[in-house]
Amino acid sequence: MRTLFVAMGLLAATALSAAAAEPAKMVETKMGKVWATEKGMTLYTFDKDAKDKSNCDKDCLKKWPAFHAAEKAKAEGEWSLVKAADGKEMWAYEGKPLYTFAEDKKAGDMKGDGVGGVWHMAK
């Protein structure tokens, strides 16, 4: 009986970890598949960032808000957490910190792609 409970517990734990939601979703656009927030706002990467390090300072974050993580978020798989210039944790995908663009006003907007030659939609 004890073995049965242990097995059921392991099965439940495995199912819960497999069901853990990614912090963003992949959406189909006219430019192909890109990462977006749960509200459908396009996510971007910054060429001047280093792997697992944001180089977007506080002024930069006004135009390119960090894709902040929930308070108790945990990194998993390709998703990691890095510090934003505002001191809060932000999401990174495959080591690339992720941002939204202040000029994107509605889900599906992609106005930030190519800005300054250093901002790109996250794919």
PDB file of C-alpha atoms in Angstrom:
ATOM      1  CA  MET A   1       0.000   0.000   0.000  1.00  0.00           C
ATOM      2  CA  ARG A   2       2.824   2.385   0.882  1.00  0.00           C
ATOM      3  CA  THR A   3       4.470   1.701  -2.491  1.00  0.00           C
ATOM      4  CA  LEU A   4       1.199   2.592  -4.190  1.00  0.00           C
ATOM      5  CA  PHE A   5       1.063   5.980  -2.401  1.00  0.00           C
ATOM      6  CA  VAL A   6       4.686   6.735  -3.275  1.00  0.00           C
ATOM      7  CA  ALA A   7       4.052   5.838  -6.913  1.00  0.00           C
ATOM      8  CA  MET A   8       0.927   8.018  -7.008  1.00  0.00           C
ATOM      9  CA  GLY A   9       2.858  10.916  -5.468  1.00  0.00           C
ATOM     10  CA  LEU A  10       5.631  10.618  -8.059  1.00  0.00           C
ATOM     11  CA  LEU A  11       3.091  10.472 -10.856  1.00  0.00           C
ATOM     12  CA  ALA A  12       1.309  13.583  -9.555  1.00  0.00           C
ATOM     13  CA  ALA A  13       4.595  15.487  -9.191  1.00  0.00           C
ATOM     14  CA  THR A  14       5.607  14.566 -12.725  1.00  0.00           C
ATOM     15  CA  ALA A  15       2.247  15.625 -14.122  1.00  0.00           C
ATOM     16  CA  LEU A  16       2.400  18.966 -12.313  1.00  0.00           C
ATOM     17  CA  SER A  17       5.906  19.774 -13.535  1.00  0.00           C
ATOM     18  CA  ALA A  18       4.957  18.810 -17.080  1.00  0.00           C
ATOM     19  CA  ALA A  19       1.932  21.098 -16.848  1.00  0.00           C
ATOM     20  CA  ALA A  20       3.971  24.087 -15.631  1.00  0.00           C
ATOM     21  CA  ALA A  21       3.087  26.954 -17.914  1.00  0.00           C
ATOM     22  CA  GLU A  22       5.741  28.770 -19.878  1.00  0.00           C
ATOM     23  CA  PRO A  23       5.882  32.482 -19.058  1.00  0.00           C
ATOM     24  CA  ALA A  24       5.131  33.410 -22.693  1.00  0.00           C
ATOM     25  CA  LYS A  25       3.352  31.872 -25.640  1.00  0.00           C
ATOM     26  CA  MET A  26       4.388  31.302 -29.232  1.00  0.00           C
ATOM     27  CA  VAL A  27       2.048  33.087 -31.659  1.00  0.00           C
ATOM     28  CA  GLU A  28       1.763  32.928 -35.431  1.00  0.00           C
ATOM     29  CA  THR A  29       2.276  36.274 -37.206  1.00  0.00           C
ATOM     30  CA  LYS A  30       2.810  37.421 -40.793  1.00  0.00           C
ATOM     31  CA  MET A  31       6.532  37.358 -39.903  1.00  0.00           C
ATOM     32  CA  GLY A  32       6.400  33.762 -38.646  1.00  0.00           C
ATOM     33  CA  LYS A  33       6.172  32.427 -35.102  1.00  0.00           C
ATOM     34  CA  VAL A  34       7.249  34.795 -32.314  1.00  0.00           C
ATOM     35  CA  TRP A  35       7.076  34.879 -28.517  1.00  0.00           C
ATOM     36  CA  ALA A  36       4.391  37.041 -26.918  1.00  0.00           C
ATOM     37  CA  THR A  37       3.068  37.719 -23.429  1.00  0.00           C
ATOM     38  CA  GLU A  38      -0.123  36.026 -22.296  1.00  0.00           C
ATOM     39  CA  LYS A  39      -1.938  39.210 -23.420  1.00  0.00           C
ATOM     40  CA  GLY A  40      -0.444  38.834 -26.914  1.00  0.00           C
ATOM     41  CA  MET A  41       2.129  41.618 -26.699  1.00  0.00           C
ATOM     42  CA  THR A  42       5.194  40.900 -28.838  1.00  0.00           C
ATOM     43  CA  LEU A  43       8.443  40.152 -27.001  1.00  0.00           C
ATOM     44  CA  TYR A  44      11.809  41.445 -28.174  1.00  0.00           C
ATOM     45  CA  THR A  45      15.515  40.798 -27.687  1.00  0.00           C
ATOM     46  CA  PHE A  46      18.290  43.419 -27.553  1.00  0.00           C
ATOM     47  CA  ASP A  47      21.566  42.777 -29.417  1.00  0.00           C
ATOM     48  CA  LYS A  48      23.564  44.659 -26.762  1.00  0.00           C
ATOM     49  CA  ASP A  49      22.549  42.209 -24.015  1.00  0.00           C
ATOM     50  CA  ALA A  50      24.964  39.469 -22.969  1.00  0.00           C
ATOM     51  CA  LYS A  51      23.922  35.892 -22.298  1.00  0.00           C
ATOM     52  CA  ASP A  52      21.830  35.949 -19.099  1.00  0.00           C
ATOM     53  CA  LYS A  53      22.511  39.688 -18.593  1.00  0.00           C
ATOM     54  CA  SER A  54      20.365  42.685 -19.474  1.00  0.00           C
ATOM     55  CA  ASN A  55      22.229  45.796 -20.643  1.00  0.00           C
ATOM     56  CA  CYS A  56      19.062  47.884 -21.004  1.00  0.00           C
ATOM     57  CA  ASP A  57      19.456  50.646 -18.353  1.00  0.00           C
ATOM     58  CA  LYS A  58      16.626  52.430 -16.508  1.00  0.00           C
ATOM     59  CA  ASP A  59      16.136  54.974 -19.317  1.00  0.00           C
ATOM     60  CA  CYS A  60      16.070  52.149 -21.862  1.00  0.00           C
ATOM     61  CA  LEU A  61      13.425  50.320 -19.796  1.00  0.00           C
ATOM     62  CA  LYS A  62      11.063  53.289 -20.236  1.00  0.00           C
ATOM     63  CA  LYS A  63      10.815  52.517 -23.960  1.00  0.00           C
ATOM     64  CA  TRP A  64      11.539  48.779 -23.683  1.00  0.00           C
ATOM     65  CA  PRO A  65       9.832  47.504 -20.497  1.00  0.00           C
ATOM     66  CA  ALA A  66      11.335  44.328 -19.105  1.00  0.00           C
ATOM     67  CA  PHE A  67       9.190  41.209 -19.329  1.00  0.00           C
ATOM     68  CA  HIS A  68       9.042  40.883 -15.546  1.00  0.00           C
ATOM     69  CA  ALA A  69       8.621  37.544 -13.822  1.00  0.00           C
ATOM     70  CA  ALA A  70       6.111  36.900 -11.053  1.00  0.00           C
ATOM     71  CA  GLU A  71       7.547  37.141  -7.545  1.00  0.00           C
ATOM     72  CA  LYS A  72       7.992  33.399  -7.011  1.00  0.00           C
ATOM     73  CA  ALA A  73       8.738  32.433 -10.612  1.00  0.00           C
ATOM     74  CA  LYS A  74      11.213  29.625 -11.171  1.00  0.00           C
ATOM     75  CA  ALA A  75      13.538  29.166 -14.124  1.00  0.00           C
ATOM     76  CA  GLU A  76      12.976  25.962 -16.074  1.00  0.00           C
ATOM     77  CA  GLY A  77      14.299  24.533 -19.331  1.00  0.00           C
ATOM     78  CA  GLU A  78      15.145  27.287 -21.827  1.00  0.00           C
ATOM     79  CA  TRP A  79      13.563  29.883 -19.521  1.00  0.00           C
ATOM     80  CA  SER A  80      15.823  31.691 -17.051  1.00  0.00           C
ATOM     81  CA  LEU A  81      15.584  34.737 -14.798  1.00  0.00           C
ATOM     82  CA  VAL A  82      17.914  37.739 -14.978  1.00  0.00           C
ATOM     83  CA  LYS A  83      18.005  41.078 -13.147  1.00  0.00           C
ATOM     84  CA  ALA A  84      16.615  44.104 -14.947  1.00  0.00           C
ATOM     85  CA  ALA A  85      18.057  47.587 -14.326  1.00  0.00           C
ATOM     86  CA  ASP A  86      15.027  48.295 -12.106  1.00  0.00           C
ATOM     87  CA  GLY A  87      16.216  45.535  -9.752  1.00  0.00           C
ATOM     88  CA  LYS A  88      13.356  43.166 -10.560  1.00  0.00           C
ATOM     89  CA  GLU A  89      13.633  39.715 -12.097  1.00  0.00           C
ATOM     90  CA  MET A  90      12.834  39.432 -15.774  1.00  0.00           C
ATOM     91  CA  TRP A  91      12.442  36.467 -18.102  1.00  0.00           C
ATOM     92  CA  ALA A  92      15.086  35.361 -20.564  1.00  0.00           C
ATOM     93  CA  TYR A  93      14.658  32.720 -23.255  1.00  0.00           C
ATOM     94  CA  GLU A  94      17.761  30.722 -24.174  1.00  0.00           C
ATOM     95  CA  GLY A  95      19.775  33.293 -22.191  1.00  0.00           C
ATOM     96  CA  LYS A  96      18.324  36.317 -24.025  1.00  0.00           C
ATOM     97  CA  PRO A  97      16.466  38.808 -21.787  1.00  0.00           C
ATOM     98  CA  LEU A  98      12.984  39.659 -23.084  1.00  0.00           C
ATOM     99  CA  TYR A  99      11.246  43.019 -23.381  1.00  0.00           C
ATOM    100  CA  THR A 100       8.031  44.539 -24.662  1.00  0.00           C
ATOM    101  CA  PHE A 101       7.948  47.816 -26.650  1.00  0.00           C
ATOM    102  CA  ALA A 102       6.147  50.892 -25.268  1.00  0.00           C
ATOM    103  CA  GLU A 103       4.886  51.855 -28.741  1.00  0.00           C
ATOM    104  CA  ASP A 104       3.126  48.507 -29.218  1.00  0.00           C
ATOM    105  CA  LYS A 105      -0.377  49.408 -28.079  1.00  0.00           C
ATOM    106  CA  LYS A 106      -2.374  46.259 -28.794  1.00  0.00           C
ATOM    107  CA  ALA A 107      -1.848  42.531 -29.081  1.00  0.00           C
ATOM    108  CA  GLY A 108      -0.096  41.651 -32.314  1.00  0.00           C
ATOM    109  CA  ASP A 109       1.665  45.008 -32.763  1.00  0.00           C
ATOM    110  CA  MET A 110       5.304  44.519 -33.846  1.00  0.00           C
ATOM    111  CA  LYS A 111       6.519  48.123 -34.122  1.00  0.00           C
ATOM    112  CA  GLY A 112       9.728  47.374 -32.237  1.00  0.00           C
ATOM    113  CA  ASP A 113      11.168  44.898 -34.708  1.00  0.00           C
ATOM    114  CA  GLY A 114      14.382  46.267 -36.209  1.00  0.00           C
ATOM    115  CA  VAL A 115      14.449  49.512 -34.180  1.00  0.00           C
ATOM    116  CA  GLY A 116      17.995  50.892 -34.206  1.00  0.00           C
ATOM    117  CA  GLY A 117      19.110  47.686 -35.888  1.00  0.00           C
ATOM    118  CA  VAL A 118      19.451  46.120 -32.412  1.00  0.00           C
ATOM    119  CA  TRP A 119      15.896  45.166 -31.380  1.00  0.00           C
ATOM    120  CA  HIS A 120      14.298  42.011 -32.768  1.00  0.00           C
ATOM    121  CA  MET A 121      11.160  39.979 -32.225  1.00  0.00           C
ATOM    122  CA  ALA A 122      11.920  36.992 -29.998  1.00  0.00           C
ATOM    123  CA  LYS A 123      11.645  33.754 -31.969  1.00  0.00           C
TER     124      LYS A 123
END
